[in-house]
Tab-separated table of C-alpha atoms in Angstrom:
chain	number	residue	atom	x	y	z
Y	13	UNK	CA	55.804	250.172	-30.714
Y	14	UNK	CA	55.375	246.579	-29.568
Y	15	UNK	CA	57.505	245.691	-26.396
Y	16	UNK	CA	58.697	241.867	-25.771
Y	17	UNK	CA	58.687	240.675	-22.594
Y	18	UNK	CA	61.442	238.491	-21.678
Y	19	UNK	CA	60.908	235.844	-19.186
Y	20	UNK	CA	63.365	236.163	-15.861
Y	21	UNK	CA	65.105	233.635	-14.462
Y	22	UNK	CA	64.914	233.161	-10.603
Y	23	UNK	CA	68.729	234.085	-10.577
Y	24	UNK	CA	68.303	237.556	-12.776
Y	25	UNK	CA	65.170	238.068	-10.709
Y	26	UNK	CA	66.457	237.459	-7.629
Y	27	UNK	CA	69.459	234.914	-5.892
Y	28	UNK	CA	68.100	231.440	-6.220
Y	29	UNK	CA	66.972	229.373	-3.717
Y	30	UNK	CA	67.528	225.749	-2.648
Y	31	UNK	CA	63.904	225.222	-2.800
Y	32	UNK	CA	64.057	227.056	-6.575
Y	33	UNK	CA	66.965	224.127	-7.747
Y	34	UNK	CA	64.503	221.642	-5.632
Y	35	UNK	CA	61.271	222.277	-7.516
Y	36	UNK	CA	63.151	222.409	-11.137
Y	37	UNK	CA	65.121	218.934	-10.475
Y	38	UNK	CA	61.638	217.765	-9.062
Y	39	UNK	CA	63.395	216.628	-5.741
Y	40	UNK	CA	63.023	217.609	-2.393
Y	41	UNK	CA	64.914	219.997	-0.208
Y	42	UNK	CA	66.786	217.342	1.607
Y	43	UNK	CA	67.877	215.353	-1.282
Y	44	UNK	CA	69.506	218.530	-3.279
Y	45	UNK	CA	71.324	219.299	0.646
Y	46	UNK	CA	72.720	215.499	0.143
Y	47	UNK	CA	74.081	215.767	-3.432
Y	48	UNK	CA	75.433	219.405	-2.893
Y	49	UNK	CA	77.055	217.505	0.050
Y	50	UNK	CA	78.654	215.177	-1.600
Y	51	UNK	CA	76.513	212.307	-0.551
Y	52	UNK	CA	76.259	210.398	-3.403
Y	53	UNK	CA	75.066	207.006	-2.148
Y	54	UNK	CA	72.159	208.960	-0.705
Y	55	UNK	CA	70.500	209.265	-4.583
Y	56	UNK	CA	70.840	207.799	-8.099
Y	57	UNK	CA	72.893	208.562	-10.825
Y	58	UNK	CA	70.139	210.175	-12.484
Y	59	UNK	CA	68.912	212.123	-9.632
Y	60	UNK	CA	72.274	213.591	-8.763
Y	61	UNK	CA	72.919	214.380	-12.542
Y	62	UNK	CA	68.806	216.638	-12.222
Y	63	UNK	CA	70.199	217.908	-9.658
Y	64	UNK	CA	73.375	219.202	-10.735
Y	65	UNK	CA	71.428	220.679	-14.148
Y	66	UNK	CA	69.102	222.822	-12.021
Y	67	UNK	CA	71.873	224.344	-9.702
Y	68	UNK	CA	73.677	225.144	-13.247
Y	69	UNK	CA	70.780	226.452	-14.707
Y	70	UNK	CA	69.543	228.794	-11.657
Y	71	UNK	CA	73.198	229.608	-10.974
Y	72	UNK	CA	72.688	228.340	-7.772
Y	73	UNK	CA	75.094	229.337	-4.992
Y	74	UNK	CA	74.811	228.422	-1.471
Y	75	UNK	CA	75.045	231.901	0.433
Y	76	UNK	CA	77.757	231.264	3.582
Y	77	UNK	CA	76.873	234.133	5.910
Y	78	UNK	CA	73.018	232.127	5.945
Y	79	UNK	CA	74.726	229.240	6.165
Y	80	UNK	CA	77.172	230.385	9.278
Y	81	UNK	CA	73.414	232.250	10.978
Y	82	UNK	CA	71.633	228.790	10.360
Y	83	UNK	CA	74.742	226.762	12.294
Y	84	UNK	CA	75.292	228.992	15.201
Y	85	UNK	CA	71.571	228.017	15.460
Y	86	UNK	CA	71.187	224.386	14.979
Y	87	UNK	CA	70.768	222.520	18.215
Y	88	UNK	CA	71.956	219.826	16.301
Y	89	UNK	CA	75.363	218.148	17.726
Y	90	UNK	CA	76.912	214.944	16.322
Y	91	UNK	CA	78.753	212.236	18.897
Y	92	UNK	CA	81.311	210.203	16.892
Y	93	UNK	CA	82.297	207.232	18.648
Y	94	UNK	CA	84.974	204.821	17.462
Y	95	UNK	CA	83.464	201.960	19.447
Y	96	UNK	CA	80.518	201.838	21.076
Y	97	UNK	CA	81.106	198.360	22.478
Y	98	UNK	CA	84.078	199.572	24.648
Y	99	UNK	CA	82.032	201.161	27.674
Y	100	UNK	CA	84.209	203.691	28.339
Y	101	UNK	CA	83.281	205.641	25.110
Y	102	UNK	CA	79.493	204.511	26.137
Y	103	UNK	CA	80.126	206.472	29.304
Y	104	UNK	CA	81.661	209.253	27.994
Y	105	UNK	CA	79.037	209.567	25.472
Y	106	UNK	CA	75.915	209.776	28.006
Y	107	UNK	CA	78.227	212.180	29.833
Y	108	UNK	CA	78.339	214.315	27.134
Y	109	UNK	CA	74.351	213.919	25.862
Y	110	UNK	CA	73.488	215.205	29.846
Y	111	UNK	CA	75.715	218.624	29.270
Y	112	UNK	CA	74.459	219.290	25.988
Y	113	UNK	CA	70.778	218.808	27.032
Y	114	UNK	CA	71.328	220.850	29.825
Y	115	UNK	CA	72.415	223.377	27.333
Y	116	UNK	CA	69.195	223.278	25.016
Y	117	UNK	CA	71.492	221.110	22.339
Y	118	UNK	CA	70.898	217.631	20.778
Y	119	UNK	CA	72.702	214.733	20.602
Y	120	UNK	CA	72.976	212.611	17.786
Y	121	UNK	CA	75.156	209.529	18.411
Y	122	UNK	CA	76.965	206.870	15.546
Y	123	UNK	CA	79.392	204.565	16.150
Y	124	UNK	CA	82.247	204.869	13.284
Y	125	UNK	CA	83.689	201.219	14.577
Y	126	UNK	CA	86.852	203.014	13.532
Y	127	UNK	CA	86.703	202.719	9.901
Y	128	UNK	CA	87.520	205.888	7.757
Y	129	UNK	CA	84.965	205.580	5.071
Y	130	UNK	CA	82.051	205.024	7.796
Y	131	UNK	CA	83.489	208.497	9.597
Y	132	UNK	CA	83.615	210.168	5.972
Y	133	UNK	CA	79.629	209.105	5.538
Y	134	UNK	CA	78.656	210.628	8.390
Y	135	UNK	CA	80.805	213.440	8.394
Y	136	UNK	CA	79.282	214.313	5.346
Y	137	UNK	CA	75.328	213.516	6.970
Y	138	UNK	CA	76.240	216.198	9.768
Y	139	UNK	CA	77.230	218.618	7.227
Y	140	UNK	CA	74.253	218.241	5.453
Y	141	UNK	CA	72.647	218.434	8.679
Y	142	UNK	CA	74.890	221.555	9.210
Y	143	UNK	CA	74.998	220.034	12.925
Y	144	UNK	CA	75.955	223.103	15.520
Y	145	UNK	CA	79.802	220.922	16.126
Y	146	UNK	CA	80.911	217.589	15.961
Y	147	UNK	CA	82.752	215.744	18.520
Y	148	UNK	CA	84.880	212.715	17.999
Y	149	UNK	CA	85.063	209.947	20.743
Y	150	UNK	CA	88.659	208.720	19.365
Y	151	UNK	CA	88.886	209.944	15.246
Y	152	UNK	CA	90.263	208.597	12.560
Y	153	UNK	CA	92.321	210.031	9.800
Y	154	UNK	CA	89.985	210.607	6.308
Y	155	UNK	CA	89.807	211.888	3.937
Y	156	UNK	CA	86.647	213.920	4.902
Y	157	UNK	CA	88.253	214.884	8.279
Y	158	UNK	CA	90.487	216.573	5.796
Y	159	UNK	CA	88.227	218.707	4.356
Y	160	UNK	CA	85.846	220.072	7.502
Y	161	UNK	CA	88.767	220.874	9.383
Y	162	UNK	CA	88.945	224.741	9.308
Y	163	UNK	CA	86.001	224.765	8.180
Y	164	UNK	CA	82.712	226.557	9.453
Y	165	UNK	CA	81.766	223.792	11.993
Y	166	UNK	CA	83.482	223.384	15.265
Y	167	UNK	CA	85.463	219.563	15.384
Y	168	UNK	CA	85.852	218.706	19.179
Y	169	UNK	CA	87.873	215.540	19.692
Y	170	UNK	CA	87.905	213.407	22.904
Y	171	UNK	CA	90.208	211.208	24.446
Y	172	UNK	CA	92.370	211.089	21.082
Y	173	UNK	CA	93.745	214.262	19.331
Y	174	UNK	CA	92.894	214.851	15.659
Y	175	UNK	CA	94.973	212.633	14.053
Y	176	UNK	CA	95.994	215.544	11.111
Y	177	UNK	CA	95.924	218.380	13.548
Y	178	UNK	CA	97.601	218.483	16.994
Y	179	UNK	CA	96.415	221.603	18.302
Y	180	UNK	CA	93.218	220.656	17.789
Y	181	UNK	CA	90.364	221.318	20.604
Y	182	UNK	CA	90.672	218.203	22.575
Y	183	UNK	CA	89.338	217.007	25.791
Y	184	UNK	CA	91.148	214.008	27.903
Y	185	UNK	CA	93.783	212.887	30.202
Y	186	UNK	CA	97.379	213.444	29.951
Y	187	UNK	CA	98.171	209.819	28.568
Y	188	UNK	CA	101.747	210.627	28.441
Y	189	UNK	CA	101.317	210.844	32.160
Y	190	UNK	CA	99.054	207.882	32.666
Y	191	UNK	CA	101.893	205.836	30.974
Y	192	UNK	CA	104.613	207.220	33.576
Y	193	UNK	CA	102.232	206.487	36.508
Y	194	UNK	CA	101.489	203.148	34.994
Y	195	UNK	CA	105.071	202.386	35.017
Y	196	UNK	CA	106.061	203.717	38.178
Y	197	UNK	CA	104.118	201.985	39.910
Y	198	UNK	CA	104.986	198.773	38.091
Y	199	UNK	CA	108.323	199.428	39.068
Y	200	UNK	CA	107.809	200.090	42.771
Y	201	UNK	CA	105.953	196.452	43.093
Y	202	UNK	CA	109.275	194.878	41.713
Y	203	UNK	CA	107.823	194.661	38.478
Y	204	UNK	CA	111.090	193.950	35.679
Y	205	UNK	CA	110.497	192.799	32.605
Y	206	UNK	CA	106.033	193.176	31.624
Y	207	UNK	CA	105.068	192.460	28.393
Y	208	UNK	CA	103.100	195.333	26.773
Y	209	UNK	CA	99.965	194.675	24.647
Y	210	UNK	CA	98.733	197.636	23.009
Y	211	UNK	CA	96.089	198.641	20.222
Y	212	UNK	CA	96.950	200.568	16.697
Y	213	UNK	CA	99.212	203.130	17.027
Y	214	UNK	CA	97.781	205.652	15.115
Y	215	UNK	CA	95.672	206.394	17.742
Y	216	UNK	CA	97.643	209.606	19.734
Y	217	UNK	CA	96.526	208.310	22.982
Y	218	UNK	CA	98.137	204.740	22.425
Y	219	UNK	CA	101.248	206.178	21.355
Y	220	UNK	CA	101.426	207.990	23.541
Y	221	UNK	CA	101.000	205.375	26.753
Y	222	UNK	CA	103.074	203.128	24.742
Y	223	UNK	CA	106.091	205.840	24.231
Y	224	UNK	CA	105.569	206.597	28.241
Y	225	UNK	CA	105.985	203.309	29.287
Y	226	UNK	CA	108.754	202.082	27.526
Y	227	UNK	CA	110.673	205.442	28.440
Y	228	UNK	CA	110.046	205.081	32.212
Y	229	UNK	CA	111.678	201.007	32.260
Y	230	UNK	CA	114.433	202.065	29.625
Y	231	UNK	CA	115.015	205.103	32.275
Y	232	UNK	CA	115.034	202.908	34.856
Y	233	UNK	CA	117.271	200.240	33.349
Y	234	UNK	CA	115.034	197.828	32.641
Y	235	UNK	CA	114.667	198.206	28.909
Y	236	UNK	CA	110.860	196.083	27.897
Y	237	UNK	CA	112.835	193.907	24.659
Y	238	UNK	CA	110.903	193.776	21.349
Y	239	UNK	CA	109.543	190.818	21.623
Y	240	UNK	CA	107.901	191.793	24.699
Y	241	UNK	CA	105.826	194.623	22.910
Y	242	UNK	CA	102.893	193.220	21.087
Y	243	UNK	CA	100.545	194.984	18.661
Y	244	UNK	CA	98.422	191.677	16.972
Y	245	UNK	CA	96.415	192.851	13.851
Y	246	UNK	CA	92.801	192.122	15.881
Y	247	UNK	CA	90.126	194.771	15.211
Y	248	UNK	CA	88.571	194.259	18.658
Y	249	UNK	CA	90.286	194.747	21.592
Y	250	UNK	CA	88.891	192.016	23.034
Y	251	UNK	CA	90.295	189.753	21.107
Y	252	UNK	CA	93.514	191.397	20.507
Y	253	UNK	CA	94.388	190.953	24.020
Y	254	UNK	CA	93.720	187.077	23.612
Y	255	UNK	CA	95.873	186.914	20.089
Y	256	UNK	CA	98.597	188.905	22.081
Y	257	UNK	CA	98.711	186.653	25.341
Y	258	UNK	CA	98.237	183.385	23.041
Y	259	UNK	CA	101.501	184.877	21.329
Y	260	UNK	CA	103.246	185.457	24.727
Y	261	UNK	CA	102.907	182.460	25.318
Y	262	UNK	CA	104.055	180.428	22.583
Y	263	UNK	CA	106.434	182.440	22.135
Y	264	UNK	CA	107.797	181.723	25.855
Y	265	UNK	CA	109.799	184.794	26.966
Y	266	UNK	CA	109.678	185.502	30.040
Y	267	UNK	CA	107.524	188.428	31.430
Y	268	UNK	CA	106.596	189.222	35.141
Y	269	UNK	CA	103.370	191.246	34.048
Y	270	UNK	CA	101.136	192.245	31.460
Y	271	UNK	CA	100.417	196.776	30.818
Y	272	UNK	CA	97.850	196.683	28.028
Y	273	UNK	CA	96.560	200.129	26.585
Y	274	UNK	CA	92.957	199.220	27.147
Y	275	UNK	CA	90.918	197.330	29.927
Y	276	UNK	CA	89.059	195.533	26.779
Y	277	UNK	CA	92.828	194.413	25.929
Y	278	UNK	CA	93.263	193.309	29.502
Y	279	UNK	CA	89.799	191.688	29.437
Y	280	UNK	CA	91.103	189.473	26.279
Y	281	UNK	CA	94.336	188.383	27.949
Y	282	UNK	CA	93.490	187.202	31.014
Y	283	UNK	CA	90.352	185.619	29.460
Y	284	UNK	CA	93.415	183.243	27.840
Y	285	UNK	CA	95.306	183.208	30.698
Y	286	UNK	CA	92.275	181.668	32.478
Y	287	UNK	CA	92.079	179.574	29.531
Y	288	UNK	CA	95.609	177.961	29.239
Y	289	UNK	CA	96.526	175.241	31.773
Y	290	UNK	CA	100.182	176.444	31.500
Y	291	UNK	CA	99.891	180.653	31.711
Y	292	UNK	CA	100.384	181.964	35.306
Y	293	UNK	CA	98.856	184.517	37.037
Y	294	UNK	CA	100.577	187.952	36.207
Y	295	UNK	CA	99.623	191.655	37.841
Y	296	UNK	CA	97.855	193.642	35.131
Y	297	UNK	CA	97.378	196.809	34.469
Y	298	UNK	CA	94.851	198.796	31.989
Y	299	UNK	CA	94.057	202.109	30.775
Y	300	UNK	CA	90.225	203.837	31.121
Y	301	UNK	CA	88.972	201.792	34.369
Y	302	UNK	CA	86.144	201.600	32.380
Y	303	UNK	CA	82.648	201.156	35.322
Y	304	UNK	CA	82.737	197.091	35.361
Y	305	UNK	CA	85.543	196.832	36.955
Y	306	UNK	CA	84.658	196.995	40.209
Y	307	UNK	CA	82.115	193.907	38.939
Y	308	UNK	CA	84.116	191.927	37.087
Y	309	UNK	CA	87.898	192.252	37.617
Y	310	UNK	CA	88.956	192.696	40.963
Y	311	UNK	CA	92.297	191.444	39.331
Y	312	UNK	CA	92.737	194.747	37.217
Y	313	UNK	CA	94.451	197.586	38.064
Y	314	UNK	CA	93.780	200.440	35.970
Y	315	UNK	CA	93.487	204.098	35.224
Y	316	UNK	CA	90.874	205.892	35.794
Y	317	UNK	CA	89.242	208.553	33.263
Y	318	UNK	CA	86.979	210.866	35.016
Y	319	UNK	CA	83.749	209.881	32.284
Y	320	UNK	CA	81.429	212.193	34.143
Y	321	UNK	CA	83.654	215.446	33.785
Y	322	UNK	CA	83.782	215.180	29.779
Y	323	UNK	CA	80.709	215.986	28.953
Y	324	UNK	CA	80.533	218.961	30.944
Y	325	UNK	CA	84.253	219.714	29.126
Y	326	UNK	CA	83.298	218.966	25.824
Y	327	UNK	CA	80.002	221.767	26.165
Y	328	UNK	CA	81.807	224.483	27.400
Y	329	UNK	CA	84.164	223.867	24.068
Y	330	UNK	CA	80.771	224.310	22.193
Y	331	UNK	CA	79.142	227.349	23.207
Y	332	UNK	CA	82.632	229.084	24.161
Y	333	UNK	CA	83.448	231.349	21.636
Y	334	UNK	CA	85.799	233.477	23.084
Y	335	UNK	CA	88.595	234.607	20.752
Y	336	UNK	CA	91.918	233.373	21.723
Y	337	UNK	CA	90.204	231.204	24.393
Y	338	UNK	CA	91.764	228.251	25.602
Y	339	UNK	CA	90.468	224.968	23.757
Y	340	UNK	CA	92.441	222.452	25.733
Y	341	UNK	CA	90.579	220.387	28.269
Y	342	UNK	CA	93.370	218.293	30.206
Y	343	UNK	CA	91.300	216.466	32.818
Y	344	UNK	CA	92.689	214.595	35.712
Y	345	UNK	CA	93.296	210.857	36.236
Y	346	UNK	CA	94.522	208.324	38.752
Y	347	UNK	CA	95.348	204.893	38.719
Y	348	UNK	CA	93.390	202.265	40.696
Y	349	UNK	CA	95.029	199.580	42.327
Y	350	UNK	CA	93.678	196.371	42.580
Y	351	UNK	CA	94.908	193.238	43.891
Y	352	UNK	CA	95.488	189.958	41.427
Y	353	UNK	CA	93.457	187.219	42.106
């Protein structure tokens, strides 16, 4: 009797591999990771469509439990910084590259300039990357954010809370605090009616300075009017605190200082104030005391975020993995008191 042979597929054979769906699409390893990724503007049309064919025709499915073994040991971490510019997230970010060398990890560091779809690209990179965690110098709500969270990789966020997710593990100050401390001492230096310049409020940590503050006059009896809070739609900070002290101004209502969210804020308005032949000079307070200050405004009082403690902060989160352990890193602050020039 004559047998036939019938020729096995990898997946009757045996599971298939990545490599298997790589060598019948004719791509490499990295570029099947990227379209099973979802990273589309990584490869053409065609490419993604070969791609897709081979995985169908192997029966290709990603195994999780090598997946979770390869993660826990990537050294790979990714740094996502809203704005690189601002050095206080500069500062916070070498803080955090020293604690996760000294912890055998790597740092890989983008700046998102706070746009969604730029913090969806490389959310999707790192997961390709299948980084060990990713940690968010000041996140944005995505679409992508969406989808990791819960997911197999650890999301740390700094200095702003996930912006979908409140009890999220988060390392930073107590702005709601910071904002009452602000205030008070506003109040104790006779300080009646300031005019508050702040950036978007969808960042938690804004909101939150801006809610303390105008609580702690309105408690006091010295309720800060509308027209005296001031949100201009500036992308920079820098130059939102120039729009917003160009609008105090022509506006003309009277203010006796200025509490901006940011020292990049404060930077902007007194760089117009300087400017204008008919602003005065106004106490001023910031938010980060970011390390130039000392330098280059003596007129600036501010509070202080301890930079150097985050990083340490942010890799305990990483290579904690206690159940039921505590992923809230409240750090302390204090303001800084400087005298106006």
């Amino acid at each position: 009797m004559t047998m036939r042979r019938t020729a096995l597929k990898p997946a009757d054979a045996q599971q298939a591999s990545i490599a298997n769906v790589a060598e019948r699409a004719g791509v490499s390893i990295a570029t099947v990771s990227r379209v099973l990724n979802g990273i589309a503007n990584k490869a053409s049309a065609e490419t993604v469509a070969r791609v897709r064919q081979a995985v169908a025709e192997l029966d290709y499915r990603p195994s999780s439990a090598g997946k979770s073994l390869r993660q826990r040991q990537s050294r790979l971490v990714a740094v996502l910084a809203a704005n690189l510019a601002n050095p206080t997230m500069a500062a916070i970010a070498a803080s955090t590259e020293v604690a996760l060398r000294e912890q055998g990890l790597v740092m890989v560091l983008c700046d998102t300039h706070d746009d969604p779809m730029l913090q969806d690209e490389y959310l999707r990179e790192m997961r390709a990357q299948q980084a060990r965690a990713i940690v968010f110098l000041g996140a944005v709500a995505s679409p992508m954010l969406d989808l990791v969270r819960g997911g197999p990789t650890p999301l740390i966020f700094v200095n702003r809370r996930d912006p979908g997710e409140p009890n999220c593990d988060f390392v930073g100050i107590d702005n709601a605090q910071a904002g009452r401390d602000v205030a008070a001492h506003a109040l104790a230096q006779g300080i009646r009616r300031p005019a508050l310049i702040h950036a978007p409020l969808a960042s938690s940590a804004t909101r939150a300075r801006v809610e303390a503050v105008i609580g702690s006059f309105a408690a006091a009896g010295f309720p800060i009017p509308p027209s005296l809070v001031l949100g201009p739609a500036e992308k920079e900070h820098l130059a939102l605190g120039y729009a917003a002290a160009n609008l105090l101004e022509r506006g003309g209502a009277e203010h006796d200082a200025l509490i901006c969210t940011g020292d990049l804020i404060a930077f902007g308005a007194h760089r117009f104030i300087e400017e204008s032949p008919h602003s005065a000079s106004l106490p001023i307070y910031g938010f980060d005391d970011n390390p130039l200050n000392d330098w280059v405004a003596p007129w600036l009082s501010s509070v202080l975020i301890p930079y150097g403690t985050f990083g340490r902060a942010v890799a305990e989160l990483i290579t904690d993995d206690r159940e039921g352990a505590d992923r809230q890193r409240v750090l302390p602050h204090r303001l800084i008191e400087r005298r106006r020039s």
